[in-house]
Coordinates of N, CA, C and O and ligand atoms in Angstrom, one line a residue:
M16 N 196.4 -105.9 -77.3 CA 198.2 -105.5 -77.2 C 198.9 -106.2 -78.3 O 198.9 -107.5 -78.1
I17 N 199.0 -105.7 -79.3 CA 199.8 -105.9 -80.3 C 201.5 -106.8 -79.9 O 201.9 -105.9 -79.5
Y18 N 201.8 -106.9 -80.9 CA 203.4 -107.2 -80.8 C 204.0 -108.3 -79.8 O 205.2 -108.2 -79.4
L19 N 203.3 -108.7 -79.0 CA 203.5 -109.7 -78.0 C 204.6 -110.3 -78.9 O 205.4 -110.9 -78.0
E20 N 204.4 -110.8 -79.5 CA 204.8 -112.0 -80.7 C 206.4 -111.2 -80.9 O 207.6 -111.7 -81.2
Y21 N 206.5 -110.1 -81.2 CA 207.7 -109.6 -81.5 C 208.1 -108.9 -80.5 O 208.8 -107.1 -80.4
K22 N 208.2 -109.2 -79.4 CA 208.4 -108.2 -78.2 C 210.3 -107.5 -78.1 O 210.2 -106.6 -77.6
E23 N 210.8 -109.3 -78.5 CA 212.2 -108.8 -78.7 C 212.4 -107.5 -79.7 O 213.5 -106.9 -79.3
L24 N 212.3 -107.7 -80.7 CA 212.3 -106.7 -81.8 C 211.7 -105.2 -81.0 O 212.4 -104.4 -81.4
V25 N 210.8 -105.2 -80.6 CA 210.2 -103.7 -80.0 C 211.3 -103.5 -78.6 O 211.4 -102.1 -78.9
E26 N 211.6 -104.5 -78.0 CA 212.8 -103.7 -77.0 C 213.9 -103.4 -77.7 O 214.9 -102.1 -77.3
E27 N 214.3 -104.0 -78.5 CA 215.5 -103.6 -79.4 C 215.4 -102.3 -80.1 O 216.3 -101.4 -80.3
I28 N 213.9 -102.0 -80.7 CA 213.9 -101.2 -81.5 C 213.9 -99.8 -80.4 O 214.4 -98.5 -80.8
K29 N 213.6 -99.8 -79.4 CA 212.8 -99.0 -77.9 C 214.0 -98.0 -77.9 O 214.6 -97.0 -77.8
K30 N 215.0 -99.5 -77.3 CA 216.5 -98.9 -77.3 C 217.6 -98.1 -77.7 O 217.6 -97.1 -77.0
A31 N 217.4 -98.2 -79.0 CA 218.5 -98.0 -79.8 C 217.3 -96.0 -80.2 O 218.4 -95.1 -80.0
A32 N 215.8 -96.0 -80.6 CA 215.5 -94.7 -80.4 C 215.7 -94.0 -79.2 O 215.9 -92.4 -79.3
V33 N 215.4 -94.8 -77.8 CA 215.8 -93.7 -76.7 C 217.2 -93.0 -77.1 O 217.8 -92.3 -75.6
K34 N 218.1 -94.2 -76.7 CA 219.4 -93.5 -76.9 C 219.5 -92.4 -78.1 O 220.3 -91.8 -77.5
F35 N 219.3 -92.2 -79.1 CA 219.9 -91.4 -80.1 C 218.9 -90.0 -80.1 O 219.3 -89.1 -79.7
Y36 N 217.6 -90.1 -78.5 CA 216.9 -88.8 -78.5 C 217.9 -88.6 -76.8 O 217.8 -87.1 -77.6
N37 N 218.4 -89.5 -76.5 CA 219.2 -89.1 -75.1 C 220.8 -88.3 -76.0 O 221.0 -87.3 -75.2
L38 N 221.0 -88.8 -76.6 CA 222.3 -88.5 -77.7 C 222.2 -87.2 -78.4 O 223.1 -86.5 -78.9
R39 N 220.6 -86.7 -78.7 CA 220.9 -85.5 -79.5 C 220.9 -86.2 -80.7 O 221.0 -84.8 -81.4
Y40 N 220.5 -86.8 -81.3 CA 220.9 -87.4 -82.7 C 219.4 -87.3 -83.7 O 219.7 -87.0 -84.5
Q41 N 218.7 -87.2 -82.3 CA 217.2 -87.5 -83.2 C 216.5 -86.4 -82.0 O 216.1 -86.8 -81.2
M42 N 216.0 -85.1 -82.4 CA 215.3 -84.1 -81.4 C 214.2 -84.2 -82.5 O 213.7 -84.6 -82.7
S43 N 212.9 -83.4 -81.2 CA 211.6 -83.7 -81.8 C 211.1 -84.5 -82.1 O 211.2 -86.1 -82.1
N44 N 210.0 -84.7 -83.1 CA 209.0 -85.8 -83.5 C 209.5 -86.1 -84.9 O 208.8 -87.2 -85.7
G45 N 210.9 -86.2 -85.4 CA 211.3 -86.6 -86.6 C 212.0 -87.8 -86.6 O 212.3 -88.4 -85.3
G46 N 212.9 -88.0 -87.7 CA 213.4 -89.4 -87.9 C 212.8 -90.7 -88.0 O 211.1 -90.8 -87.6
N47 N 213.5 -91.7 -88.4 CA 212.6 -93.0 -88.5 C 213.5 -94.3 -88.4 O 214.9 -93.9 -88.3
L48 N 213.3 -95.2 -87.6 CA 213.9 -96.3 -87.1 C 212.8 -97.8 -87.6 O 212.0 -97.5 -87.3
S49 N 213.3 -98.6 -88.0 CA 212.8 -100.3 -88.7 C 213.5 -100.9 -88.3 O 214.9 -101.0 -88.4
I50 N 212.8 -102.2 -88.2 CA 213.3 -103.5 -88.3 C 212.2 -104.4 -89.0 O 211.6 -104.2 -89.2
R51 N 213.4 -105.2 -89.9 CA 212.6 -106.0 -91.0 C 211.9 -107.0 -89.9 O 212.7 -107.8 -89.1
I52 N 210.5 -107.5 -90.3 CA 210.4 -108.7 -89.3 C 210.8 -110.1 -90.2 O 210.1 -110.4 -91.2
P53 N 211.2 -111.0 -89.5 CA 211.7 -112.4 -89.8 C 210.4 -113.1 -90.2 O 209.6 -112.9 -90.4
G54 N 211.2 -113.3 -92.2 CA 210.1 -114.3 -92.8 C 209.1 -113.9 -93.4 O 207.8 -114.5 -93.9
Q55 N 209.0 -112.1 -93.4 CA 207.7 -111.8 -93.6 C 207.8 -111.0 -94.9 O 209.4 -110.0 -94.6
D56 N 207.8 -110.2 -95.8 CA 208.1 -108.7 -96.3 C 207.1 -107.9 -95.5 O 206.4 -107.0 -96.2
W57 N 207.7 -107.8 -94.1 CA 207.1 -106.8 -93.2 C 208.1 -106.1 -92.6 O 209.4 -106.6 -92.3
M58 N 207.7 -104.6 -92.2 CA 208.6 -104.4 -91.0 C 208.0 -103.8 -89.8 O 206.9 -103.7 -89.9
L59 N 209.0 -103.8 -88.7 CA 208.2 -103.1 -87.7 C 208.4 -101.3 -87.7 O 210.3 -101.5 -87.4
V60 N 208.1 -100.4 -87.8 CA 208.2 -99.1 -88.0 C 207.8 -98.0 -87.2 O 206.4 -98.3 -86.3
K61 N 208.5 -97.2 -86.6 CA 207.8 -96.1 -86.2 C 206.7 -95.6 -86.5 O 206.5 -95.1 -87.9
G62 N 205.8 -94.9 -85.6 CA 204.5 -94.4 -86.1 C 205.4 -93.0 -86.6 O 205.9 -92.3 -85.7
T63 N 204.3 -92.3 -87.6 CA 204.4 -90.9 -87.7 C 204.1 -89.9 -86.5 O 203.3 -90.1 -85.7
D64 N 204.9 -89.1 -86.5 CA 204.9 -87.7 -85.9 C 205.5 -88.2 -84.4 O 205.3 -87.6 -83.3
V65 N 206.1 -89.4 -83.9 CA 206.3 -90.0 -82.8 C 207.6 -89.5 -82.7 O 208.3 -89.9 -83.4
A66 N 207.9 -89.2 -81.4 CA 209.3 -89.0 -81.0 C 210.0 -89.8 -80.6 O 210.0 -91.2 -80.2
F67 N 211.3 -90.1 -80.5 CA 212.2 -90.9 -80.6 C 212.0 -91.8 -78.9 O 212.0 -92.6 -78.9
D68 N 211.8 -90.3 -78.4 CA 211.7 -90.9 -76.7 C 210.6 -91.5 -76.2 O 210.2 -91.6 -75.6
E69 N 209.2 -91.4 -77.5 CA 208.1 -92.0 -77.5 C 207.9 -93.5 -77.7 O 206.8 -94.1 -78.0
V70 N 209.0 -93.8 -78.0 CA 209.1 -95.0 -78.9 C 208.8 -96.3 -78.0 O 209.7 -96.8 -77.2
R71 N 207.2 -97.1 -78.4 CA 207.2 -98.5 -77.4 C 205.9 -99.1 -78.6 O 205.9 -98.4 -79.2
A72 N 205.5 -100.4 -77.8 CA 205.3 -101.2 -78.7 C 203.3 -100.3 -79.0 O 203.4 -100.5 -80.5
E73 N 202.8 -99.0 -78.1 CA 202.0 -98.4 -79.0 C 201.8 -97.6 -79.8 O 200.9 -96.9 -80.6
T74 N 203.6 -97.3 -80.1 CA 203.4 -96.2 -81.2 C 204.6 -96.9 -82.4 O 205.0 -96.0 -83.1
L75 N 204.4 -98.0 -82.4 CA 204.7 -98.5 -83.4 C 203.7 -99.3 -84.3 O 203.0 -99.4 -83.6
V76 N 204.5 -99.4 -85.8 CA 203.3 -100.3 -86.5 C 203.8 -101.6 -87.3 O 205.3 -101.2 -87.4
I77 N 203.6 -102.2 -87.5 CA 204.1 -103.5 -88.5 C 203.0 -102.7 -89.7 O 202.1 -103.0 -90.1
A78 N 204.1 -102.9 -90.7 CA 203.8 -102.0 -92.0 C 204.0 -103.5 -93.4 O 205.4 -104.0 -92.6
D79 N 203.5 -103.3 -94.2 CA 204.2 -104.2 -95.1 C 205.2 -103.3 -96.2 O 205.1 -101.8 -95.7
F80 N 205.7 -103.2 -96.9 CA 206.9 -102.7 -97.7 C 206.1 -101.9 -98.7 O 206.9 -100.5 -99.0
D81 N 205.2 -101.5 -98.8 CA 204.6 -100.6 -99.3 C 204.0 -100.2 -98.5 O 203.1 -98.6 -98.7
G82 N 204.2 -99.8 -97.0 CA 203.4 -98.7 -96.3 C 202.3 -99.3 -95.9 O 201.8 -98.4 -95.1
N83 N 201.4 -100.2 -96.3 CA 200.5 -100.8 -95.9 C 199.9 -100.8 -94.1 O 201.3 -102.0 -93.8
I84 N 199.4 -101.1 -93.5 CA 199.8 -101.5 -91.8 C 198.7 -103.1 -92.1 O 198.1 -102.8 -92.7
I85 N 199.9 -103.7 -91.4 CA 199.2 -105.1 -91.1 C 199.2 -105.2 -89.6 O 197.9 -105.9 -89.4
E86 N 200.0 -104.2 -88.5 CA 199.9 -104.6 -87.4 C 199.5 -103.0 -86.9 O 200.7 -102.6 -87.0
G87 N 198.6 -102.8 -86.0 CA 198.8 -101.1 -85.2 C 197.4 -100.1 -85.7 O 197.0 -100.5 -86.2
K88 N 197.9 -99.2 -84.5 CA 196.7 -98.2 -84.9 C 197.2 -96.7 -85.2 O 196.9 -96.0 -85.1
I89 N 198.6 -96.7 -86.0 CA 199.2 -95.5 -85.8 C 199.8 -96.1 -87.3 O 200.0 -96.6 -88.1
K90 N 199.5 -94.5 -88.0 CA 200.3 -94.5 -89.2 C 201.4 -94.8 -89.5 O 202.3 -94.0 -88.6
P91 N 202.0 -95.5 -90.4 CA 203.8 -95.7 -90.4 C 204.6 -94.4 -90.9 O 204.1 -93.5 -91.3
S92 N 205.5 -93.9 -90.3 CA 206.9 -93.0 -90.3 C 206.4 -92.7 -91.7 O 206.3 -93.4 -93.0
K93 N 206.4 -91.2 -92.3 CA 206.2 -90.7 -93.4 C 207.9 -91.7 -94.8 O 207.9 -92.1 -95.9
E94 N 208.5 -91.9 -93.9 CA 209.9 -92.7 -94.6 C 209.9 -93.9 -94.2 O 211.0 -94.6 -95.2
A95 N 208.6 -94.4 -94.3 CA 208.3 -95.6 -94.4 C 208.5 -96.6 -95.5 O 209.3 -97.7 -95.9
L96 N 208.4 -95.7 -96.6 CA 208.3 -96.4 -98.0 C 209.7 -96.5 -98.6 O 209.8 -97.1 -99.0
L97 N 210.2 -95.2 -97.7 CA 211.9 -95.6 -98.1 C 212.5 -96.9 -98.0 O 213.2 -97.7 -98.3
H98 N 212.1 -96.8 -96.5 CA 212.8 -98.3 -95.7 C 212.1 -99.7 -96.7 O 212.9 -100.9 -96.8
G99 N 210.6 -99.7 -96.9 CA 210.3 -100.6 -97.3 C 211.3 -100.8 -98.7 O 211.4 -102.4 -99.2
A100 N 211.3 -100.0 -99.2 CA 212.0 -100.0 -100.9 C 213.3 -100.5 -100.7 O 214.2 -101.5 -101.4
I101 N 214.2 -100.0 -99.6 CA 215.4 -101.1 -99.4 C 215.7 -102.7 -98.8 O 216.2 -102.8 -99.1
Y102 N 214.3 -102.5 -98.1 CA 214.6 -104.0 -97.5 C 213.8 -105.1 -98.9 O 214.6 -105.9 -98.6
R103 N 212.8 -104.2 -99.5 CA 212.8 -105.4 -101.1 C 214.1 -105.4 -102.0 O 214.3 -106.2 -102.9
E104 N 215.1 -104.5 -101.7 CA 216.1 -104.0 -103.0 C 217.7 -105.3 -102.2 O 218.2 -105.6 -102.7
L105 N 217.5 -105.2 -100.5 CA 218.6 -105.7 -100.2 C 218.4 -106.7 -99.3 O 218.1 -106.4 -97.9
P106 N 218.3 -107.8 -99.5 CA 217.5 -108.3 -98.6 C 218.9 -109.3 -97.2 O 218.3 -109.3 -96.2
K107 N 219.8 -108.6 -97.5 CA 220.5 -108.9 -96.2 C 220.6 -107.7 -94.6 O 220.8 -108.0 -94.1
V108 N 219.7 -106.9 -95.7 CA 219.7 -105.6 -94.5 C 218.3 -106.5 -93.8 O 217.4 -106.3 -94.3
G109 N 219.0 -106.0 -92.6 CA 217.4 -106.6 -91.4 C 216.8 -105.2 -90.7 O 215.7 -105.0 -89.7
A110 N 217.9 -103.9 -90.7 CA 217.5 -102.8 -89.6 C 217.7 -101.7 -90.2 O 218.8 -101.6 -91.1
I111 N 217.2 -100.7 -90.3 CA 217.5 -99.1 -91.2 C 217.1 -98.5 -89.7 O 216.4 -98.2 -88.7
M112 N 218.1 -96.8 -89.2 CA 218.2 -95.9 -88.7 C 218.2 -94.6 -89.5 O 219.1 -94.5 -90.3
H113 N 217.3 -93.5 -89.4 CA 217.4 -92.6 -89.7 C 216.7 -91.6 -89.0 O 216.2 -91.7 -88.4
C114 N 217.9 -90.6 -89.0 CA 218.0 -89.7 -87.9 C 218.5 -88.7 -88.4 O 219.4 -88.2 -89.4
H115 N 218.5 -87.2 -87.9 CA 218.6 -86.1 -88.1 C 219.5 -85.1 -87.3 O 219.7 -84.1 -87.0
S116 N 220.9 -86.1 -87.3 CA 222.3 -85.7 -86.3 C 222.7 -84.9 -86.8 O 223.2 -84.6 -88.2
P117 N 223.3 -83.8 -86.0 CA 223.3 -82.0 -86.7 C 224.7 -82.1 -86.9 O 224.7 -81.4 -88.4
Y118 N 225.7 -83.0 -86.8 CA 226.9 -83.5 -87.7 C 227.0 -83.4 -89.1 O 227.3 -82.6 -89.9
A119 N 226.6 -84.7 -89.0 CA 226.3 -85.4 -90.5 C 225.3 -84.7 -91.0 O 225.7 -84.2 -92.4
T120 N 224.3 -84.0 -90.2 CA 223.7 -83.0 -91.8 C 224.4 -81.6 -91.9 O 224.0 -81.2 -93.2
A121 N 225.0 -81.0 -90.8 CA 225.9 -79.8 -91.5 C 226.9 -80.3 -92.3 O 226.9 -79.6 -93.1
W122 N 227.6 -81.6 -92.3 CA 228.5 -82.0 -93.1 C 227.6 -81.6 -94.9 O 228.4 -82.0 -96.0
A123 N 226.6 -82.8 -94.6 CA 226.1 -82.6 -95.8 C 225.5 -81.8 -96.5 O 225.6 -81.5 -98.1
A124 N 225.6 -80.4 -95.9 CA 225.5 -79.0 -96.6 C 226.0 -78.4 -97.4 O 226.1 -78.2 -98.9
G125 N 227.5 -79.4 -97.7 CA 228.7 -78.5 -98.5 C 229.6 -79.9 -98.7 O 230.3 -78.9 -99.7
H126 N 228.6 -80.9 -98.9 CA 230.0 -82.0 -99.1 C 229.3 -82.9 -100.3 O 228.1 -83.3 -99.7
E127 N 229.8 -83.4 -101.0 CA 228.9 -84.8 -102.5 C 229.2 -86.2 -101.4 O 228.5 -86.8 -101.8
T128 N 230.4 -86.1 -100.6 CA 230.0 -87.5 -100.1 C 230.6 -87.0 -98.7 O 231.4 -86.0 -98.0
L129 N 230.8 -88.1 -97.3 CA 231.3 -87.9 -95.9 C 232.8 -88.1 -96.3 O 233.2 -89.3 -97.1
E130 N 233.7 -87.2 -95.6 CA 235.3 -87.7 -95.7 C 235.5 -88.5 -94.6 O 235.0 -88.5 -93.4
F131 N 236.5 -89.8 -94.6 CA 236.6 -90.5 -93.8 C 238.1 -90.0 -92.7 O 239.2 -90.4 -93.1
S132 N 237.5 -89.1 -92.1 CA 238.7 -88.3 -90.9 C 239.1 -89.5 -90.0 O 240.4 -89.0 -89.5
T133 N 238.7 -90.8 -89.6 CA 239.4 -91.6 -89.0 C 239.6 -92.9 -90.0 O 239.0 -93.4 -90.6
H134 N 240.6 -93.9 -89.6 CA 240.9 -95.3 -89.9 C 239.7 -95.6 -89.8 O 239.1 -96.7 -90.5
H135 N 239.2 -95.7 -88.9 CA 237.9 -96.4 -87.9 C 237.2 -96.3 -89.4 O 236.1 -97.5 -89.6
S136 N 236.2 -95.2 -89.1 CA 235.1 -94.8 -89.9 C 235.9 -95.5 -91.7 O 234.5 -95.7 -92.4
G137 N 236.6 -95.3 -91.9 CA 237.3 -95.4 -93.5 C 236.9 -97.2 -93.4 O 236.2 -97.8 -94.6
M138 N 237.2 -98.1 -92.6 CA 237.0 -99.5 -92.4 C 235.5 -99.8 -92.4 O 235.2 -100.7 -92.8
K139 N 235.0 -99.0 -91.3 CA 233.5 -99.9 -91.0 C 232.5 -98.9 -92.0 O 231.0 -100.0 -92.0
L140 N 232.2 -98.1 -93.0 CA 231.3 -97.1 -93.9 C 231.7 -97.6 -95.1 O 230.9 -96.9 -95.7
G141 N 232.1 -99.0 -95.3 CA 232.2 -99.1 -96.5 C 232.9 -98.8 -97.9 O 232.6 -98.8 -99.0
G142 N 233.5 -97.4 -97.2 CA 234.4 -96.8 -98.2 C 233.3 -95.8 -99.1 O 234.3 -95.4 -99.8
Y143 N 232.3 -95.4 -98.9 CA 231.8 -94.6 -99.8 C 230.3 -94.2 -99.1 O 229.3 -95.3 -98.8
V144 N 230.5 -92.9 -98.7 CA 228.7 -92.5 -97.9 C 228.2 -90.9 -98.9 O 229.2 -90.3 -98.6
P145 N 227.3 -91.4 -99.6 CA 227.3 -90.1 -100.6 C 226.2 -89.0 -99.9 O 225.7 -90.0 -98.9
V146 N 226.4 -88.2 -100.9 CA 225.2 -87.0 -100.5 C 224.1 -87.2 -100.9 O 224.2 -86.9 -102.1
F147 N 222.8 -86.7 -100.9 CA 222.0 -87.2 -101.6 C 221.2 -85.3 -101.4 O 220.5 -85.5 -101.1
D148 N 220.3 -85.4 -103.2 CA 219.7 -84.1 -103.0 C 218.3 -84.9 -103.1 O 218.4 -85.4 -104.1
T149 N 217.3 -84.9 -101.9 CA 216.1 -84.9 -102.7 C 214.9 -84.3 -102.3 O 214.1 -84.2 -102.1
H150 N 215.4 -83.2 -101.7 CA 214.3 -81.8 -102.1 C 213.0 -81.8 -101.2 O 212.4 -81.1 -101.4
S151 N 213.2 -82.2 -100.1 CA 212.0 -82.7 -99.1 C 212.4 -83.3 -97.9 O 213.3 -83.6 -97.4
Y152 N 211.7 -82.6 -97.3 CA 211.6 -83.5 -95.6 C 211.6 -84.8 -95.4 O 212.0 -85.9 -94.3
A153 N 210.9 -85.3 -96.3 CA 210.6 -86.7 -96.5 C 211.5 -87.3 -98.0 O 210.8 -86.9 -98.7
V154 N 212.1 -88.4 -97.8 CA 212.4 -88.5 -99.4 C 211.3 -89.1 -100.2 O 210.7 -89.9 -100.1
P155 N 211.2 -88.5 -101.5 CA 210.0 -88.9 -102.2 C 210.3 -89.7 -103.2 O 211.8 -90.2 -103.6
K156 N 209.4 -90.3 -103.4 CA 209.2 -92.0 -104.3 C 210.1 -91.6 -105.3 O 211.0 -93.2 -105.6
E157 N 210.4 -90.7 -106.1 CA 211.1 -90.2 -107.6 C 212.5 -90.7 -106.9 O 213.6 -90.7 -108.3
C158 N 213.0 -90.3 -106.1 CA 214.8 -90.5 -105.6 C 214.5 -91.7 -105.2 O 215.7 -92.0 -105.0
F159 N 214.0 -92.9 -105.3 CA 214.2 -94.0 -104.3 C 215.1 -94.8 -105.8 O 216.4 -95.1 -105.2
P160 N 215.1 -94.5 -107.1 CA 216.0 -95.1 -107.6 C 217.5 -94.7 -107.5 O 218.1 -95.3 -107.9
M161 N 217.4 -93.6 -107.8 CA 219.0 -93.2 -107.4 C 219.8 -93.5 -105.9 O 221.1 -94.0 -106.0
I162 N 218.9 -93.7 -105.1 CA 219.5 -94.6 -103.8 C 220.0 -95.8 -104.3 O 220.5 -96.2 -104.1
L163 N 218.8 -96.9 -104.8 CA 218.5 -98.1 -104.9 C 220.2 -98.4 -105.6 O 220.8 -99.4 -105.8
Q164 N 220.6 -97.1 -106.8 CA 221.3 -97.4 -107.7 C 222.5 -97.6 -106.7 O 223.7 -98.2 -107.5
A165 N 222.7 -96.4 -106.0 CA 224.2 -96.2 -105.3 C 224.3 -97.7 -104.5 O 225.6 -98.0 -104.5
F166 N 223.5 -98.3 -104.1 CA 223.5 -99.4 -103.3 C 224.3 -100.5 -104.7 O 224.9 -101.3 -104.4
R167 N 223.4 -100.6 -105.6 CA 223.4 -101.8 -106.1 C 225.4 -101.6 -106.7 O 226.3 -102.7 -107.3
E168 N 225.2 -100.1 -107.0 CA 226.9 -100.0 -107.6 C 228.1 -99.7 -106.6 O 229.8 -100.0 -106.9
N169 N 227.6 -99.9 -105.1 CA 228.3 -100.3 -104.3 C 227.9 -101.0 -102.9 O 227.1 -100.9 -102.4
Q170 N 228.6 -102.6 -103.7 CA 228.0 -103.2 -102.6 C 228.3 -103.1 -100.9 O 227.4 -103.7 -100.5
N171 N 229.2 -102.6 -100.9 CA 229.8 -102.4 -99.2 C 229.1 -101.2 -98.6 O 229.3 -100.7 -97.7
M172 N 228.6 -100.3 -99.4 CA 227.6 -98.9 -99.0 C 226.5 -99.3 -97.8 O 226.0 -100.1 -97.8
N173 N 226.3 -98.8 -96.8 CA 225.7 -99.0 -95.7 C 225.5 -97.5 -94.9 O 224.6 -97.9 -94.1
A174 N 225.7 -97.0 -95.4 CA 225.3 -95.5 -95.0 C 225.2 -94.3 -96.1 O 225.8 -94.2 -97.2
F175 N 224.1 -93.2 -96.0 CA 224.2 -92.2 -96.8 C 223.2 -90.8 -96.1 O 223.1 -90.9 -95.2
L176 N 223.6 -89.7 -96.9 CA 223.2 -88.1 -96.1 C 222.7 -87.8 -97.0 O 222.6 -88.2 -98.5
L177 N 221.5 -86.9 -96.1 CA 220.6 -86.7 -97.3 C 220.5 -84.6 -97.1 O 220.3 -84.4 -95.9
R178 N 221.1 -84.5 -98.1 CA 221.1 -83.0 -98.0 C 220.1 -81.9 -97.2 O 218.7 -82.0 -97.5
G179 N 220.5 -81.6 -96.2 CA 219.5 -80.4 -96.2 C 218.3 -81.0 -94.4 O 217.3 -81.0 -95.0
H180 N 218.7 -82.7 -94.3 CA 217.7 -83.7 -93.7 C 218.2 -84.7 -92.8 O 218.1 -84.3 -91.7
G181 N 219.3 -85.4 -93.1 CA 219.9 -86.0 -92.4 C 220.6 -87.5 -92.5 O 221.3 -87.1 -93.7
Q182 N 220.5 -88.6 -91.9 CA 221.9 -89.2 -92.7 C 220.8 -91.1 -92.2 O 219.9 -90.5 -91.6
V183 N 221.3 -92.1 -93.4 CA 220.3 -93.0 -92.9 C 221.4 -94.3 -93.0 O 222.3 -94.2 -93.7
T184 N 221.7 -95.4 -92.3 CA 222.1 -96.9 -92.5 C 221.5 -97.6 -92.0 O 220.4 -97.8 -92.0
V185 N 222.0 -98.7 -92.6 CA 221.4 -99.9 -93.2 C 222.2 -100.8 -92.1 O 223.4 -101.0 -92.7
A186 N 221.8 -102.4 -91.8 CA 222.2 -103.1 -91.4 C 221.5 -104.5 -91.2 O 220.8 -104.5 -91.0
Q187 N 222.5 -105.7 -90.5 CA 221.5 -106.9 -90.3 C 221.0 -106.6 -89.3 O 219.3 -107.1 -89.2
T188 N 221.1 -106.0 -88.0 CA 220.3 -105.9 -86.6 C 220.1 -104.3 -86.6 O 221.1 -103.2 -87.3
M189 N 219.0 -103.8 -85.4 CA 219.0 -102.3 -85.1 C 220.4 -102.0 -84.6 O 220.7 -100.8 -84.3
R190 N 221.3 -102.9 -83.2 CA 222.0 -102.4 -83.0 C 223.2 -102.1 -83.8 O 223.7 -100.8 -84.2
E191 N 223.4 -102.9 -84.5 CA 224.8 -102.4 -86.0 C 224.4 -101.2 -86.6 O 225.2 -100.2 -86.9
A192 N 222.9 -101.2 -86.9 CA 222.3 -99.3 -87.9 C 222.7 -98.4 -87.0 O 223.3 -97.6 -87.5
A193 N 222.4 -98.3 -85.8 CA 222.6 -97.8 -84.7 C 224.0 -97.0 -84.4 O 224.2 -96.5 -84.3
Y194 N 224.6 -98.3 -84.6 CA 226.2 -98.2 -84.1 C 226.7 -97.1 -85.7 O 227.9 -96.4 -85.3
L195 N 226.7 -97.6 -87.1 CA 226.9 -96.8 -87.7 C 226.5 -95.7 -87.9 O 227.3 -94.8 -88.2
A196 N 225.3 -95.1 -87.5 CA 225.2 -93.9 -87.5 C 225.7 -93.5 -86.1 O 225.8 -92.2 -86.8
E197 N 225.9 -93.9 -85.2 CA 226.9 -93.1 -84.7 C 228.3 -92.7 -85.1 O 229.2 -91.5 -84.7
L198 N 228.6 -93.6 -85.7 CA 230.0 -93.5 -86.3 C 230.2 -92.8 -87.6 O 230.8 -91.5 -87.9
V199 N 228.5 -92.2 -88.0 CA 228.4 -91.3 -89.1 C 228.6 -89.8 -88.5 O 229.5 -89.1 -89.3
E200 N 227.8 -89.9 -87.7 CA 227.9 -88.6 -87.1 C 229.2 -88.2 -86.1 O 230.0 -87.1 -86.4
E201 N 229.9 -89.3 -85.4 CA 231.1 -88.9 -85.0 C 231.8 -88.2 -86.3 O 233.0 -87.5 -86.0
T202 N 232.0 -89.0 -87.5 CA 233.2 -88.7 -88.3 C 233.3 -87.4 -89.3 O 233.7 -86.4 -89.3
A203 N 231.5 -86.8 -89.0 CA 231.4 -85.8 -89.4 C 231.9 -84.5 -88.7 O 232.3 -83.9 -88.7
Q204 N 231.6 -84.6 -87.3 CA 232.1 -83.9 -86.3 C 233.6 -83.5 -86.2 O 234.1 -82.5 -86.0
I205 N 234.2 -84.8 -87.1 CA 235.5 -84.8 -86.3 C 236.3 -84.2 -87.6 O 237.2 -83.1 -87.6
S206 N 235.5 -84.2 -88.8 CA 235.9 -84.3 -90.0 C 235.8 -82.3 -90.0 O 236.6 -81.1 -90.1
I207 N 234.5 -81.8 -89.1 CA 233.8 -80.2 -89.4 C 235.2 -79.4 -87.8 O 235.7 -78.6 -88.3
L208 N 235.6 -80.0 -87.3 CA 236.4 -80.1 -85.9 C 237.4 -79.8 -86.7 O 239.0 -78.6 -86.2
A209 N 238.1 -80.5 -87.5 CA 239.6 -80.9 -88.0 C 239.9 -79.8 -89.2 O 240.8 -79.1 -89.1
S210 N 238.6 -79.1 -89.8 CA 238.7 -78.2 -90.6 C 239.0 -77.0 -89.9 O 239.5 -76.0 -90.4
A211 N 238.5 -77.1 -88.7 CA 238.3 -75.6 -88.1 C 239.7 -75.5 -87.4 O 240.5 -74.4 -87.3
A212 N 240.5 -76.7 -87.2 CA 241.9 -76.6 -86.6 C 242.7 -76.7 -87.5 O 244.2 -76.1 -87.2
E213 N 242.8 -76.6 -88.9 CA 243.8 -76.4 -89.7 C 244.4 -75.2 -90.0 O 243.3 -74.4 -89.7
K214 N 245.2 -74.8 -89.8 CA 245.7 -73.5 -90.3 C 244.6 -73.1 -92.0 O 244.8 -74.0 -92.9
Ligands
LIG12 ZN1 214.1 -87.7 -91.5

């Protein structure tokens, strides 16, 4: 049985995944989430085609930042390469949440950035949440430089949206990354409801 050494990280990732499935922020078997393995250039990441409510030790994998399997019996998620590129670029990032939450994805369809519809979101989401066009169900490698460049130019950036796809948040811990993703979704929902309420 793998991951005994990383039991706490497995529990942390499973808790966030199941919560997001129950919130319907990630339905079906897409999305991805990962945690950096402390002291290594490795990550604990969801296996490909695994639903968020199926996340457990057996459906997770330890991979390096290029997606090569270190430990585990399942291929890492297709988004693992993007997560690896972010971990490599941003040493302070310890966890990444990617989900296809409906309001954030709907907002991205018609906007270039997330609008900070509440004081709380303006304060917590680093002041800038861009929308990227990546034209694919999984972010292709050629789009990584555009995303990493945005992080370089915006030191407080901790979230971005993918048009026609979903959202990604980064933080020190899985708990924080999940809360940021909930805030992105809440913010998009309020913006959409507010625009319907305006005359
Ligand atoms: Zn996705």
